[in-house]
Amino acid sequence: MNTLSDLWHRVLSTQPDPPHLLVVVTGIVALLVVVPRQAWTLSRNAVTIAHEGGHALVGVLCGRRLQGIRLHSDTSGLTVSRGKSHGPGMVLSLFAGYVTPSLLGLAGAALLGLGRITLLLWISLVLLLAVLVMIRNVYGALAVLVVGALVFVVSWLASPAAQAAFAFAGTWFLLFGGVRPIRELQRLRRRGEAPDSDADQLARLTRVPGLFWVVLFGLVNLAALVLGGYLLVQPLLRSAG
């Protein structure tokens, strides 16, 4: 009982504001992972996990029956669910994919602003476990296990300073990493290489042009980046004031 109580206290405890340099450096590191093509090609797998997890979660909340998630080595993914092929539930589940990474980053920034570093890491583990249960291919399972193992090792074995660095870097990554796929999506659409993209499926369902949905994805993710970035740099602003 004491062990469980200690664990619960550890997860819910608050941590002090991190050093200002850590907030800045982790943001720069996240940018260096998102912007260069080679680094992004590898790290984009984490964004795809969040993207497909968003489809799955919103689909289930809208009453759809989730059949499985597949993640591919080219960083694409597929979430399969059963239910009506039209209507608000289908629209919401399609819309959720591209905005989920950024919204997760925003939620992470809010938790970090409250000093809940350990809680953020453990929530991340729970979400990854939920995705893992629904993975239906080997590469996808391996990708989720690698990310989950990294989060677990940091949350369980790393020092508080290392946990803070990891949590801030991961949150910055989701905020920045949620924006880049929108540009890539529109580039593929312009070339005619993504006829079944989320935006084009939404266009067929709603009869609203696909470009509208791309712009809406972008606006939501940029807003999350601005607000989440503000929450992350609040300690710097407080000290400056």
Coordinates of C-alpha atoms in Angstrom, one line a residue:
M1 CA 0.0 0.0 0.0
N2 CA 2.8 2.4 0.9
T3 CA 4.5 1.6 -2.4
L4 CA 1.3 2.4 -4.4
S5 CA 0.8 5.6 -2.3
D6 CA 4.4 6.6 -3.0
L7 CA 4.0 6.0 -6.7
W8 CA 0.8 8.0 -6.8
H9 CA 2.4 10.8 -4.9
R10 CA 5.4 10.8 -7.3
V11 CA 3.1 11.0 -10.3
L12 CA 1.0 13.8 -9.0
S13 CA 3.8 15.8 -7.4
T14 CA 4.8 19.2 -8.9
Q15 CA 8.3 20.1 -9.9
P16 CA 9.8 23.6 -9.8
D17 CA 10.2 25.8 -12.8
P18 CA 13.1 24.5 -15.0
P19 CA 16.1 26.6 -15.7
H20 CA 15.4 29.2 -18.3
L21 CA 18.2 27.9 -20.5
L22 CA 16.6 24.5 -20.6
V23 CA 13.4 25.9 -22.0
V24 CA 15.2 27.7 -24.8
V25 CA 17.7 24.9 -25.6
T26 CA 14.9 22.2 -25.8
G27 CA 13.0 24.4 -28.1
I28 CA 16.0 24.8 -30.4
V29 CA 16.7 21.0 -30.3
A30 CA 13.1 20.3 -31.3
L31 CA 13.4 22.7 -34.2
L32 CA 16.6 21.0 -35.3
V33 CA 14.7 17.7 -35.3
V34 CA 11.7 19.0 -37.2
V35 CA 13.3 21.2 -39.8
P36 CA 16.1 19.2 -41.4
R37 CA 14.8 16.6 -43.8
Q38 CA 16.9 13.6 -42.5
A39 CA 16.0 14.2 -38.9
W40 CA 12.4 14.7 -39.7
T41 CA 12.2 11.5 -41.7
L42 CA 13.0 9.5 -38.6
S43 CA 11.2 11.6 -35.9
R44 CA 8.0 12.0 -38.0
N45 CA 7.1 8.5 -36.8
A46 CA 6.2 9.9 -33.4
V47 CA 3.9 12.5 -35.1
T48 CA 2.3 9.7 -37.1
I49 CA 1.6 7.8 -33.9
A50 CA -0.2 10.8 -32.5
H51 CA -2.0 11.4 -35.8
E52 CA -3.4 7.9 -36.0
G53 CA -4.2 7.8 -32.3
G54 CA -6.2 11.0 -32.8
H55 CA -8.3 9.3 -35.6
A56 CA -8.8 6.3 -33.3
L57 CA -9.8 8.1 -30.2
V58 CA -12.2 10.6 -31.8
G59 CA -13.7 7.7 -33.8
V60 CA -14.4 5.7 -30.7
L61 CA -15.8 8.7 -28.9
C62 CA -18.1 9.3 -31.9
G63 CA -19.4 5.7 -31.7
R64 CA -17.4 4.1 -34.4
R65 CA -15.9 0.6 -33.8
L66 CA -12.1 0.6 -34.1
Q67 CA -10.6 -2.3 -36.0
G68 CA -7.0 -1.4 -35.9
I69 CA -4.1 1.0 -36.6
R70 CA -1.2 0.4 -39.0
L71 CA 2.0 2.4 -39.1
H72 CA 4.3 2.1 -42.1
S73 CA 8.1 2.6 -42.5
D74 CA 7.5 5.6 -44.9
T75 CA 5.9 7.4 -41.8
S76 CA 2.4 7.1 -43.2
G77 CA -0.4 5.4 -41.3
L78 CA -3.9 4.0 -41.5
T79 CA -6.7 3.8 -39.0
V80 CA -9.6 1.5 -39.8
S81 CA -12.9 1.7 -38.1
R82 CA -16.5 0.7 -38.8
G83 CA -19.5 2.8 -38.6
K84 CA -21.5 5.3 -40.8
S85 CA -19.5 6.4 -43.8
H86 CA -20.9 9.9 -43.5
G87 CA -22.2 12.3 -40.8
P88 CA -20.6 14.3 -38.0
G89 CA -18.8 11.3 -36.4
M90 CA -16.9 10.5 -39.6
V91 CA -16.1 14.2 -40.2
L92 CA -14.7 14.6 -36.7
S93 CA -12.7 11.4 -36.8
L94 CA -11.1 12.5 -40.1
F95 CA -10.5 16.0 -38.9
A96 CA -8.8 14.8 -35.7
G97 CA -5.7 13.3 -37.3
Y98 CA -3.7 16.3 -38.4
V99 CA -4.6 18.4 -35.3
T100 CA -4.0 15.8 -32.6
P101 CA -0.1 16.2 -32.4
S102 CA -0.4 19.9 -31.9
L103 CA -3.3 19.6 -29.4
L104 CA -1.3 17.0 -27.5
G105 CA 1.6 19.5 -27.5
L106 CA -0.7 22.2 -26.2
A107 CA -2.0 19.9 -23.4
G108 CA 1.6 19.0 -22.6
A109 CA 2.6 22.7 -22.4
A110 CA -0.3 23.3 -20.0
L111 CA 0.8 20.5 -17.7
L112 CA 4.4 21.7 -17.8
G113 CA 3.2 25.2 -16.9
L114 CA 1.7 23.7 -13.8
G115 CA 4.9 21.8 -13.0
R116 CA 3.4 18.4 -13.7
I117 CA 6.4 16.9 -15.5
T118 CA 6.0 13.3 -14.1
L119 CA 2.3 13.3 -14.7
L120 CA 2.9 14.3 -18.3
L121 CA 5.3 11.5 -18.9
W122 CA 2.9 8.9 -17.3
I123 CA 0.0 10.1 -19.3
S124 CA 2.1 9.8 -22.4
L125 CA 2.8 6.1 -21.5
V126 CA -0.9 5.4 -21.0
L127 CA -1.7 6.9 -24.4
L128 CA 1.1 4.9 -26.1
L129 CA -0.2 1.7 -24.5
A130 CA -3.7 2.4 -25.8
V131 CA -2.3 2.9 -29.3
L132 CA -0.1 -0.3 -29.0
V133 CA -3.1 -2.4 -28.2
M134 CA -4.7 -1.4 -31.5
I135 CA -1.6 -1.8 -33.7
R136 CA -2.1 -4.4 -36.4
N137 CA 1.4 -4.7 -38.0
V138 CA 4.9 -5.5 -36.9
Y139 CA 6.5 -2.2 -37.9
G140 CA 3.8 -0.2 -36.1
A141 CA 4.2 -2.3 -32.9
L142 CA 7.9 -1.8 -33.0
A143 CA 7.7 2.0 -33.5
V144 CA 5.3 2.4 -30.6
L145 CA 7.3 0.1 -28.4
V146 CA 10.5 2.1 -29.0
V147 CA 8.8 5.4 -28.2
G148 CA 7.1 3.9 -25.2
A149 CA 10.3 2.3 -23.9
L150 CA 12.1 5.6 -24.2
V151 CA 9.4 7.5 -22.2
F152 CA 9.3 4.7 -19.6
V153 CA 13.1 4.7 -19.0
V154 CA 13.1 8.5 -18.7
S155 CA 10.1 8.7 -16.4
W156 CA 11.3 5.8 -14.1
L157 CA 15.1 6.0 -14.1
A158 CA 16.2 9.5 -15.2
S159 CA 17.0 12.4 -12.8
P160 CA 14.4 15.2 -12.4
A161 CA 16.6 17.4 -14.6
A162 CA 16.7 14.8 -17.4
Q163 CA 12.9 14.3 -17.1
A164 CA 12.3 18.0 -17.4
A165 CA 14.6 18.3 -20.5
F166 CA 12.9 15.3 -22.1
A167 CA 9.3 16.5 -21.3
F168 CA 10.0 20.0 -22.6
A169 CA 11.8 18.8 -25.8
G170 CA 8.9 16.4 -26.5
T171 CA 6.3 19.0 -26.0
W172 CA 8.2 21.5 -28.3
F173 CA 8.5 18.7 -30.8
L174 CA 4.8 18.1 -30.9
L175 CA 4.1 21.8 -31.3
F176 CA 6.5 22.3 -34.1
G177 CA 6.0 18.8 -35.6
G178 CA 2.3 19.4 -35.9
V179 CA 2.8 22.3 -38.3
R180 CA 5.2 20.8 -40.8
P181 CA 2.9 18.0 -42.1
I182 CA 0.3 20.6 -43.2
R183 CA 2.7 22.0 -45.7
E184 CA 3.6 18.6 -46.9
L185 CA 0.0 17.6 -47.2
Q186 CA -0.8 20.6 -49.5
R187 CA 2.3 20.0 -51.6
L188 CA 1.2 16.4 -52.2
R189 CA -2.3 17.5 -53.0
R190 CA -1.0 20.1 -55.5
R191 CA 0.9 17.4 -57.3
G192 CA -2.2 15.1 -57.3
E193 CA -0.3 12.5 -55.2
A194 CA -2.8 12.4 -52.3
P195 CA -6.3 12.0 -53.7
D196 CA -7.5 10.2 -50.5
S197 CA -5.9 12.5 -48.0
D198 CA -7.9 13.4 -44.9
A199 CA -8.6 16.8 -46.4
D200 CA -9.9 15.3 -49.7
Q201 CA -12.0 12.8 -47.8
L202 CA -13.5 15.6 -45.8
A203 CA -14.1 17.5 -49.0
R204 CA -16.1 14.6 -50.4
L205 CA -18.1 14.2 -47.2
T206 CA -18.9 17.9 -46.7
R207 CA -18.7 19.3 -50.2
V208 CA -16.4 21.9 -48.8
P209 CA -13.1 22.3 -50.8
G210 CA -10.1 20.3 -49.6
L211 CA -8.0 23.5 -49.4
F212 CA -10.4 24.8 -46.7
W213 CA -9.6 21.8 -44.5
V214 CA -5.9 22.2 -45.1
V215 CA -6.1 25.8 -44.1
L216 CA -8.2 24.9 -41.0
F217 CA -5.7 22.3 -40.0
G218 CA -2.9 24.9 -40.3
L219 CA -4.8 27.5 -38.3
V220 CA -5.5 25.1 -35.5
N221 CA -1.9 23.9 -35.3
L222 CA -0.4 27.4 -35.5
A223 CA -2.7 28.6 -32.8
A224 CA -1.6 25.6 -30.6
L225 CA 2.0 26.4 -31.3
V226 CA 1.6 30.1 -30.3
L227 CA -0.4 29.3 -27.1
G228 CA 1.7 26.3 -26.2
G229 CA 4.9 28.2 -26.8
Y230 CA 3.6 31.0 -24.6
L231 CA 2.9 28.5 -21.8
L232 CA 6.3 27.0 -22.1
V233 CA 8.2 30.3 -21.9
Q234 CA 6.0 31.7 -19.1
P235 CA 8.8 31.2 -16.5
L236 CA 11.1 33.4 -18.6
L237 CA 8.4 36.0 -18.9
R238 CA 7.8 36.0 -15.2
S239 CA 11.4 36.5 -14.3
A240 CA 11.8 39.2 -16.9
G241 CA 8.8 41.0 -15.5

